[in-house]
Amino acid sequence: MAELPIPELPTAPARCSGRFTISTLLGMEESGRGPYAPTEGAGCDSTQPTHLSGSTLCTRTFGYNTVDVVPAYEHYANSKGVGDAGKGRPSLADLHSILKPDPGRLCTPVSDPQRSNGLPEAGLEEAAGEPGRAPAPEPVRFGWVKGVMIRCMLNIWGVILYLRLPWITAQAGIALTWLIILMSVTVTTITGLSISAISTNGKVKSGGTYFLISRSLGPELGGSIGLIFAFANAVAVAMHTVGFAETVRDLLQEHNSLIVDPTNDIRIIGVVTVTVLLGISLAGMEWEAKAQILFFLVILVSFINYLVGTVIPATAEKQAKGFFSYRADIFAQNFVPSWRGPEGSFFGLFSIFFPSATGILAGANISGDLKDPAVAIPKGTLMAIFWTTVSYLVLSATIGACVVRDASGSLNDSVAVGSPGCEGLACSFGWNFTACAQRQSCRYGLSNYYQSMSMVSGFGPLITAGIFGATLSSALACLVSAPKVFQCLCRDQLYPLIGFFGKGYGRNSEPIRGYMLTYVIAIGFILIAELNAIAPIISNFFLCSYALINFSCFHASITNSPGWRPSFQYYSKWAALFGATISVVIMFLLTWWAALIAFGIVIFLLGYVLYKKPDVNWGSSMQASSYNMALSYSVGLSEVDEHIKNYRPQCLVLTGPPNFRPALVDFVGTFTKNLSLMLCGNVLIGPWKQKMPESRLTADGHTKWLMKRKIKAFYVDVVAEDLRSGVQMLIQAAGLGKMRPNILVLGYKRNWQTASPQSLEDYVGILHDAFDFKYGVCLMRMKEGLNVSRVMQAHVNPTFEAAEHPEENGTGAEQPRAQVADPAALAGEQQASTVFQSEQGKKTIDIYWLFDDGGLTLLIPYLLGRKKRWGKCKIRVFVGGQINRMDEERKAIVSLLSKFRLGFHEVHILPDINQKPRPEHIKRFDDLIAPFRLNDGFKDEAVVNEMRQGCPWKISDEEVDKNRAKSLRQVRLNEILLDYSQDAALVAITLPVGRKGRCPSSLYMAWLETLSQDLRPPVILTRGNQENVLTFYCQ
């Protein structure tokens, strides 16, 4: 770490409340002093005030005046992408490049310098506000007891605790009831452990269950489960409210005080109740928490009342109803099951009890209102599970030891102990319930009387109050949970038309619009007043959440991502997998049709998000899994020997900036999509230091442009001094393992006659380099050109003028004068349409397979013809032949093509391919090469080499003569192409090869120009690397 003395200060420095920045070092440059000049008397122990005192530089850097800073909280806060620079931390360029003043980094606010750990203080942002302005009020935050444990316990406890658990104990017996309880708790405990692990793996914000799942598994599963979880909570408000309304209605019926009729009374009481609960919620989280504590105290009092009642000696009225206080023989009889009725089975009772064990997500759902979610959620959730489990086990055991299964309730059934004809356990206590037990008409006892807890308790109305507390607290918890989860979902904008509900109000950002929506949904279901068909679906939605939470924990663990570092260590990935599996099994055990509905909705919502592909990046475990799979398959692919049957055309496309040559991108993207590798290569020509920032700036924009165009390709660029050396780098280094390019695709250089001779030499040299590296070559020419950069620049800047016509440059080099596009502008610019994006109709694809290159000339058009837009095109194959052997040669080619199974049936033999072309066309070729001829008069090779010194593209008379036949062949082929293929959709020709060192670059370009000139359709000149890419063998 380099030491930097503190510079001498001006007399009236501007106060900076930020960390020491680069501009601080440069502050003295105006006075003629260097930024690092030593200052007398300046030191870290100096008592003289300085303009660094706002950041206390020496404290921040343990005594040294340096650009580097010590680790601090704010450097890592709100960082998402890998490349995100920490707030206030100097960049790598700041540390190792020449220092330059940066106005954007003058002053970065920091916390109190005396706090060496750098943790943020509450209210820091408010303190930095305008002078004299009152600080914003602190939002209400809850600890683990008030915010999570009590809330979860209230949501877990419900009417089943009071009205169904005694009946389940009578049916299943104490032993199996405990097993049912422990099985249910096993699922919720595993889920609680998974929640604890996920919630301690980073800072948790508002959004509860949706936030945890979406940030772990990604937006696809997170969004779908978030929507149905919020809806399930909204409907659960109606369920719990109706449970409360039914209890009140029953009390009114007992006293003959119905308001209207039984059904409408439920509606009236339910609407009034949910309106009051809405008022409590809108009053703020603080009032809602106070109401929850009140309900909690009521339930605790009702429990104490019940336990006191079990030890009070039973009165005659209670004995007639089956209560005899604690008796060992009653415990023994109720220890074993006694199945009755259609629901008298283990899994039938399990399906009834399990919903009473749910509710463990109530604390996590208000994660945004907790002081420290990472501490509160694990501790509060697990403690809630523990204490509610204890309460269930105690209640089952105590009531099973006090109350017999059958009792008549009649005081006249008392008999002397040992009376003849008396059957059953009650006979030993002086009661004869034999008659009603045999007729199964007993009204009381554990098996028949749902209000057994109220009967046993010391004061019955307190049990009714407990039922009220349990139902209202659960309804209130769901009324708060649904809007909180839905608000987070709305803000992420994964689904359309719901963003309106994402707005928050007040210091706690209360989702008031979400409250109103939840209220409307709850009122709707309360008015239906028949929830028997909807309740199973809600239970299944909650189980879906449990399954996905457990799967999130398992998936994050098994991907071995370095980012998975939960501070809660008491979890197991295999236990989480078991929890996810058993949750799905329980869904089908509860109600199989409701499970199918839940899965159908999740799959539909999942499919929508997959189709829309929202632009979010949450670092989910799915991303880590994708990397693991890609890495594993790539390494595994390296161990597999190549085979011709598995050959794929993997293309390195010299596009330059891909948006400059959209036709070239579309052509290659059409036949490589979902099939093989495509790399868009760009060579940035210029000094490395000058071009590297440009490379970093534009790479992401080019990738997004490809994604927006739905091209499945990678973008890669290199910085080089010239085009050829840059392409050599790409050819050698592009790809990974077996996923390496084997074909070089580039555009035709239309301006070769007017371009600089060196660029012509480089262009042809690139083709030779490709062949040297055993690449195939595919060269594309379009009549209107490939490069649209001049049109784009003219649209952005009408005064733009390029040094050379950019549309005539077919290479993948960036134009020197082209402006650097902003990444966002690149991705958002209007997409240029090309011929490869339109339907081709019933045209033809003409293949001129003139020389055997291994089959690549055939393969690329075949792959193109498999695509929908080219599917109606008829493929014609043209081969050279002799006029006296046309039939035999045609049959041989047809036979060969049939063995390749390409489906090409139309074959044409060109017998006149070696005829002499027309004189005017020969003259045009001679005129084309005339400016490039040496006109040496057939001198010997040494003299020619001396004349060609410094201009290797020149053509000697001997080279013209030796290559005369090949030159005339290109002229004749162009005549044939104009005769046969002027109206084709695409023309594919075998690329002629010029011998390296024997064929000057200008002569070779003249061949390509002559061969492909004046053609309307796109022309593809293809040459494989002379190795087979097609085979007709099956092994």
Tab-separated table of C-alpha atoms in Angstrom, residues 88-380:
chain	number	residue	atom	x	y	z
A	88	GLY	CA	-17.245	4.656	-2.102
A	89	ARG	CA	-14.567	2.025	-2.769
A	90	PRO	CA	-11.921	3.171	-5.283
A	91	SER	CA	-11.990	1.363	-8.589
A	92	LEU	CA	-9.127	-0.714	-9.900
A	93	ALA	CA	-8.294	2.097	-12.328
A	94	ASP	CA	-8.085	4.518	-9.381
A	95	LEU	CA	-5.477	2.308	-7.757
A	96	HIS	CA	-3.202	1.381	-10.634
A	97	SER	CA	-3.767	3.993	-13.371
A	98	ILE	CA	-2.791	7.660	-13.578
A	99	LEU	CA	-4.977	9.681	-11.223
A	100	LYS	CA	-7.489	12.009	-12.837
A	101	PRO	CA	-10.100	14.141	-11.101
A	102	ASP	CA	-13.587	12.594	-11.262
A	103	PRO	CA	-16.421	15.027	-10.429
A	104	GLY	CA	-18.806	12.126	-9.923
A	105	ARG	CA	-16.756	10.750	-7.029
A	106	LEU	CA	-15.972	13.929	-5.128
A	107	CYS	CA	-17.726	13.250	-1.860
A	108	THR	CA	-19.187	9.960	-0.704
A	109	PRO	CA	-21.123	10.169	2.563
A	110	VAL	CA	-19.848	7.842	5.224
A	111	SER	CA	-20.817	6.971	8.740
A	112	ASP	CA	-19.210	8.102	11.951
A	113	PRO	CA	-15.448	7.681	11.521
A	114	GLN	CA	-15.001	6.481	15.071
A	115	ARG	CA	-16.997	3.359	14.279
A	116	SER	CA	-14.286	1.096	12.953
A	117	ASN	CA	-16.644	-1.674	11.809
A	118	GLY	CA	-18.379	0.598	9.304
A	119	LEU	CA	-21.884	-0.631	10.137
A	120	PRO	CA	-24.687	1.787	9.225
A	121	GLU	CA	-26.494	3.739	11.847
A	122	ALA	CA	-30.245	4.064	11.924
A	123	GLY	CA	-31.385	7.355	10.543
A	124	LEU	CA	-28.123	8.125	8.741
A	125	GLU	CA	-29.849	8.968	5.514
A	126	GLU	CA	-32.358	11.195	7.261
A	127	ALA	CA	-29.539	13.055	9.024
A	128	ALA	CA	-28.021	13.867	5.668
A	129	GLY	CA	-31.168	15.608	4.509
A	130	GLU	CA	-31.839	19.289	4.136
A	131	PRO	CA	-30.830	21.556	7.048
A	132	GLY	CA	-33.683	22.405	9.355
A	133	ARG	CA	-35.873	19.675	7.968
A	134	ALA	CA	-37.471	17.369	10.541
A	135	PRO	CA	-36.114	13.826	10.259
A	136	ALA	CA	-38.512	11.237	8.885
A	137	PRO	CA	-40.148	9.107	11.598
A	138	GLU	CA	-38.601	5.712	12.178
A	139	PRO	CA	-40.704	2.814	10.841
A	140	VAL	CA	-42.079	0.381	13.391
A	141	ARG	CA	-39.900	-2.712	13.675
A	142	PHE	CA	-40.576	-5.859	15.701
A	143	GLY	CA	-38.330	-8.339	17.470
A	144	TRP	CA	-38.513	-12.117	17.268
A	145	VAL	CA	-41.086	-12.558	20.051
A	146	LYS	CA	-43.635	-9.937	19.087
A	147	GLY	CA	-42.996	-10.047	15.357
A	148	VAL	CA	-42.589	-13.761	14.677
A	149	MET	CA	-43.192	-16.165	17.558
A	150	ILE	CA	-46.511	-14.783	18.815
A	151	ARG	CA	-47.724	-14.191	15.267
A	152	CYS	CA	-46.871	-17.755	14.174
A	153	MET	CA	-48.378	-19.310	17.313
A	154	LEU	CA	-51.633	-17.420	16.788
A	155	ASN	CA	-51.759	-18.469	13.143
A	156	ILE	CA	-51.022	-22.119	13.990
A	157	TRP	CA	-53.623	-22.269	16.749
A	158	GLY	CA	-57.139	-22.312	15.354
A	159	VAL	CA	-60.605	-23.723	15.791
A	160	ILE	CA	-59.293	-27.248	15.190
A	161	LEU	CA	-57.413	-26.986	18.475
A	162	TYR	CA	-60.635	-26.357	20.376
A	163	LEU	CA	-63.276	-28.196	18.365
A	164	ARG	CA	-61.542	-31.102	16.571
A	165	LEU	CA	-58.481	-32.232	18.551
A	166	PRO	CA	-60.570	-33.914	21.336
A	167	TRP	CA	-62.621	-35.706	18.672
A	168	ILE	CA	-59.448	-36.827	16.821
A	169	THR	CA	-58.083	-38.150	20.129
A	170	ALA	CA	-61.265	-40.229	20.599
A	171	GLN	CA	-61.046	-41.667	17.090
A	172	ALA	CA	-57.306	-42.343	16.758
A	173	GLY	CA	-56.448	-42.800	20.421
A	174	ILE	CA	-53.752	-40.897	22.254
A	175	ALA	CA	-50.889	-42.865	20.680
A	176	LEU	CA	-51.905	-42.375	17.052
A	177	THR	CA	-52.994	-38.784	17.740
A	178	TRP	CA	-49.471	-38.055	18.939
A	179	LEU	CA	-48.160	-39.747	15.794
A	180	ILE	CA	-50.420	-37.537	13.640
A	181	ILE	CA	-49.228	-34.456	15.525
A	182	LEU	CA	-45.564	-35.421	15.267
A	183	MET	CA	-45.859	-36.260	11.551
A	184	SER	CA	-47.427	-32.880	10.866
A	185	VAL	CA	-44.842	-31.121	12.998
A	186	THR	CA	-42.026	-32.956	11.204
A	187	VAL	CA	-43.071	-31.325	7.931
A	188	THR	CA	-43.431	-27.884	9.491
A	189	THR	CA	-40.167	-28.232	11.441
A	190	ILE	CA	-38.198	-29.177	8.328
A	191	THR	CA	-39.806	-26.255	6.535
A	192	GLY	CA	-38.946	-24.018	9.490
A	193	LEU	CA	-35.305	-25.102	9.254
A	194	SER	CA	-35.312	-24.400	5.512
A	195	ILE	CA	-36.850	-20.960	6.079
A	196	SER	CA	-34.189	-20.293	8.681
A	197	ALA	CA	-31.389	-21.236	6.302
A	198	ILE	CA	-32.743	-19.166	3.412
A	199	SER	CA	-33.554	-16.123	5.545
A	200	THR	CA	-30.034	-16.059	7.014
A	201	ASN	CA	-28.338	-16.268	3.602
A	202	GLY	CA	-28.250	-12.531	3.064
A	203	LYS	CA	-30.342	-9.523	3.923
A	204	VAL	CA	-34.088	-10.233	3.787
A	205	LYS	CA	-36.429	-7.468	2.662
A	206	SER	CA	-40.219	-7.228	2.615
A	207	GLY	CA	-42.193	-9.825	0.692
A	208	GLY	CA	-41.993	-12.781	3.063
A	209	THR	CA	-42.482	-16.180	1.469
A	210	TYR	CA	-42.519	-14.761	-2.044
A	211	PHE	CA	-39.253	-12.890	-1.447
A	212	LEU	CA	-37.532	-15.979	-0.028
A	213	ILE	CA	-38.608	-18.322	-2.839
A	214	SER	CA	-38.160	-15.871	-5.728
A	215	ARG	CA	-34.669	-14.792	-4.633
A	216	SER	CA	-33.659	-18.401	-4.137
A	217	LEU	CA	-35.287	-20.234	-7.058
A	218	GLY	CA	-35.731	-17.285	-9.407
A	219	PRO	CA	-38.731	-15.308	-10.699
A	220	GLU	CA	-40.356	-18.231	-12.516
A	221	LEU	CA	-41.277	-20.347	-9.483
A	222	GLY	CA	-41.171	-17.424	-7.053
A	223	GLY	CA	-43.653	-15.362	-9.046
A	224	SER	CA	-46.147	-18.184	-9.491
A	225	ILE	CA	-46.093	-19.234	-5.843
A	226	GLY	CA	-46.168	-15.600	-4.694
A	227	LEU	CA	-49.378	-14.874	-6.586
A	228	ILE	CA	-51.270	-17.939	-5.388
A	229	PHE	CA	-49.895	-17.582	-1.845
A	230	ALA	CA	-51.163	-14.014	-1.624
A	231	PHE	CA	-54.553	-15.116	-2.977
A	232	ALA	CA	-54.683	-18.061	-0.561
A	233	ASN	CA	-54.016	-15.715	2.360
A	234	ALA	CA	-56.794	-13.400	1.156
A	235	VAL	CA	-59.277	-16.286	1.007
A	236	ALA	CA	-58.002	-17.585	4.357
A	237	VAL	CA	-59.152	-14.278	5.856
A	238	ALA	CA	-62.681	-15.233	4.778
A	239	MET	CA	-62.285	-18.773	6.121
A	240	HIS	CA	-61.225	-17.724	9.608
A	241	THR	CA	-63.811	-14.940	9.688
A	242	VAL	CA	-66.578	-17.378	8.748
A	243	GLY	CA	-65.329	-19.705	11.521
A	244	PHE	CA	-65.741	-16.853	13.977
A	245	ALA	CA	-69.137	-15.896	12.526
A	246	GLU	CA	-70.430	-19.461	12.819
A	247	THR	CA	-69.485	-19.585	16.507
A	248	VAL	CA	-71.296	-16.299	17.173
A	249	ARG	CA	-74.286	-17.516	15.153
A	250	ASP	CA	-74.446	-20.694	17.292
A	251	LEU	CA	-74.441	-18.600	20.454
A	252	LEU	CA	-77.282	-16.487	19.077
A	253	GLN	CA	-79.206	-19.623	18.177
A	254	GLU	CA	-78.872	-20.982	21.723
A	255	HIS	CA	-80.510	-17.826	23.034
A	256	ASN	CA	-83.026	-17.605	20.151
A	257	SER	CA	-81.595	-14.258	19.065
A	258	LEU	CA	-80.863	-14.707	15.348
A	259	ILE	CA	-80.598	-11.490	13.352
A	260	VAL	CA	-82.185	-12.770	10.116
A	261	ASP	CA	-81.547	-16.439	9.447
A	262	PRO	CA	-78.577	-18.780	10.018
A	263	THR	CA	-76.937	-18.210	6.592
A	264	ASN	CA	-77.405	-14.442	6.385
A	265	ASP	CA	-76.271	-14.067	9.985
A	266	ILE	CA	-72.910	-15.549	8.973
A	267	ARG	CA	-72.667	-13.009	6.143
A	268	ILE	CA	-73.622	-10.039	8.323
A	269	ILE	CA	-71.322	-10.979	11.207
A	270	GLY	CA	-68.504	-11.866	8.773
A	271	VAL	CA	-68.660	-8.566	6.871
A	272	VAL	CA	-68.747	-6.525	10.067
A	273	THR	CA	-65.867	-8.535	11.546
A	274	VAL	CA	-63.574	-8.291	8.529
A	275	THR	CA	-64.298	-4.547	8.301
A	276	VAL	CA	-63.167	-4.106	11.908
A	277	LEU	CA	-60.044	-6.175	11.208
A	278	LEU	CA	-59.327	-3.995	8.161
A	279	GLY	CA	-59.579	-0.913	10.367
A	280	ILE	CA	-57.039	-2.419	12.782
A	281	SER	CA	-54.677	-3.199	9.877
A	282	LEU	CA	-55.010	0.265	8.351
A	283	ALA	CA	-54.284	1.837	11.727
A	284	GLY	CA	-50.757	0.532	11.296
A	285	MET	CA	-48.586	-2.440	12.167
A	286	GLU	CA	-48.194	-1.191	15.734
A	287	TRP	CA	-51.949	-1.401	16.417
A	288	GLU	CA	-52.163	-4.716	14.626
A	289	ALA	CA	-49.371	-6.090	16.832
A	290	LYS	CA	-51.181	-4.875	19.966
A	291	ALA	CA	-54.366	-6.630	18.835
A	292	GLN	CA	-52.384	-9.837	18.264
A	293	ILE	CA	-50.947	-9.667	21.783
A	294	LEU	CA	-54.488	-9.250	23.160
A	295	PHE	CA	-55.639	-12.341	21.263
A	296	PHE	CA	-52.558	-14.227	22.473
A	297	LEU	CA	-53.367	-13.424	26.100
A	298	VAL	CA	-56.988	-14.525	25.625
A	299	ILE	CA	-55.865	-17.889	24.227
A	300	LEU	CA	-53.339	-18.382	27.058
A	301	VAL	CA	-56.066	-17.658	29.620
A	302	SER	CA	-58.360	-20.166	27.916
A	303	PHE	CA	-55.592	-22.823	28.083
A	304	ILE	CA	-54.995	-22.173	31.769
A	305	ASN	CA	-58.746	-22.287	32.321
A	306	TYR	CA	-58.904	-25.681	30.602
A	307	LEU	CA	-55.967	-27.165	32.558
A	308	VAL	CA	-57.445	-25.922	35.847
A	309	GLY	CA	-60.743	-27.507	34.880
A	310	THR	CA	-59.133	-30.930	34.431
A	311	VAL	CA	-58.061	-31.079	38.107
A	312	ILE	CA	-61.287	-29.701	39.578
A	313	PRO	CA	-63.436	-32.582	40.855
A	314	ALA	CA	-66.189	-33.354	38.363
A	315	THR	CA	-69.752	-32.348	39.194
A	316	ALA	CA	-72.666	-34.681	38.506
A	317	GLU	CA	-73.563	-32.717	35.375
A	318	LYS	CA	-70.021	-33.089	34.011
A	319	GLN	CA	-69.884	-36.777	34.944
A	320	ALA	CA	-73.118	-37.319	33.034
A	321	LYS	CA	-71.313	-35.821	30.008
A	322	GLY	CA	-68.340	-38.195	30.425
A	323	PHE	CA	-65.829	-36.135	32.469
A	324	PHE	CA	-64.362	-37.908	35.509
A	325	SER	CA	-61.058	-36.041	36.081
A	326	TYR	CA	-57.770	-37.912	35.643
A	327	ARG	CA	-58.199	-41.696	35.662
A	328	ALA	CA	-55.601	-44.230	34.598
A	329	ASP	CA	-58.158	-46.640	33.138
A	330	ILE	CA	-59.694	-43.838	31.027
A	331	PHE	CA	-56.197	-43.011	29.740
A	332	ALA	CA	-55.599	-46.693	28.966
A	333	GLN	CA	-58.890	-47.059	27.081
A	334	ASN	CA	-58.360	-43.868	25.085
A	335	PHE	CA	-54.746	-44.766	24.340
A	336	VAL	CA	-55.801	-47.107	21.515
A	337	PRO	CA	-57.934	-46.140	18.480
A	338	SER	CA	-61.669	-46.579	18.036
A	339	TRP	CA	-62.503	-45.749	14.404
A	340	ARG	CA	-65.991	-44.488	13.684
A	341	GLY	CA	-67.794	-43.025	10.693
A	342	PRO	CA	-66.623	-42.370	7.125
A	343	GLU	CA	-63.626	-40.298	8.305
A	344	GLY	CA	-62.497	-42.986	10.737
A	345	SER	CA	-59.074	-43.733	9.247
A	346	PHE	CA	-55.554	-42.634	10.019
A	347	PHE	CA	-55.036	-40.559	6.876
A	348	GLY	CA	-58.591	-39.231	7.052
A	349	LEU	CA	-57.882	-37.799	10.494
A	350	PHE	CA	-54.415	-36.682	9.389
A	351	SER	CA	-55.966	-34.620	6.581
A	352	ILE	CA	-58.308	-32.991	9.102
A	353	PHE	CA	-55.570	-32.158	11.616
A	354	PHE	CA	-52.728	-31.090	9.291
A	355	PRO	CA	-54.084	-27.599	8.460
A	356	SER	CA	-53.898	-26.805	12.178
A	357	ALA	CA	-50.108	-27.311	12.050
A	358	THR	CA	-49.688	-24.791	9.226
A	359	GLY	CA	-49.261	-21.072	9.755
A	360	ILE	CA	-45.516	-21.117	10.310
A	361	LEU	CA	-45.012	-18.514	7.550
A	362	ALA	CA	-46.922	-15.748	9.358
A	363	GLY	CA	-43.731	-14.233	10.776
A	364	ALA	CA	-41.734	-14.541	7.555
A	365	ASN	CA	-44.542	-12.837	5.608
A	366	ILE	CA	-43.876	-9.520	7.406
A	367	SER	CA	-40.096	-9.771	6.997
A	368	GLY	CA	-39.956	-6.104	5.991
A	369	ASP	CA	-41.316	-5.062	9.411
A	370	LEU	CA	-38.765	-7.002	11.489
A	371	LYS	CA	-35.737	-5.425	13.157
A	372	ASP	CA	-33.443	-8.235	12.086
A	373	PRO	CA	-35.203	-10.854	9.904
A	374	ALA	CA	-32.115	-13.086	9.848
A	375	VAL	CA	-32.376	-13.520	13.631
A	376	ALA	CA	-36.113	-13.142	14.151
A	377	ILE	CA	-37.382	-15.594	11.516
A	378	PRO	CA	-35.343	-18.661	12.603
A	379	LYS	CA	-35.713	-18.124	16.332
A	380	GLY	CA	-39.353	-17.050	16.292
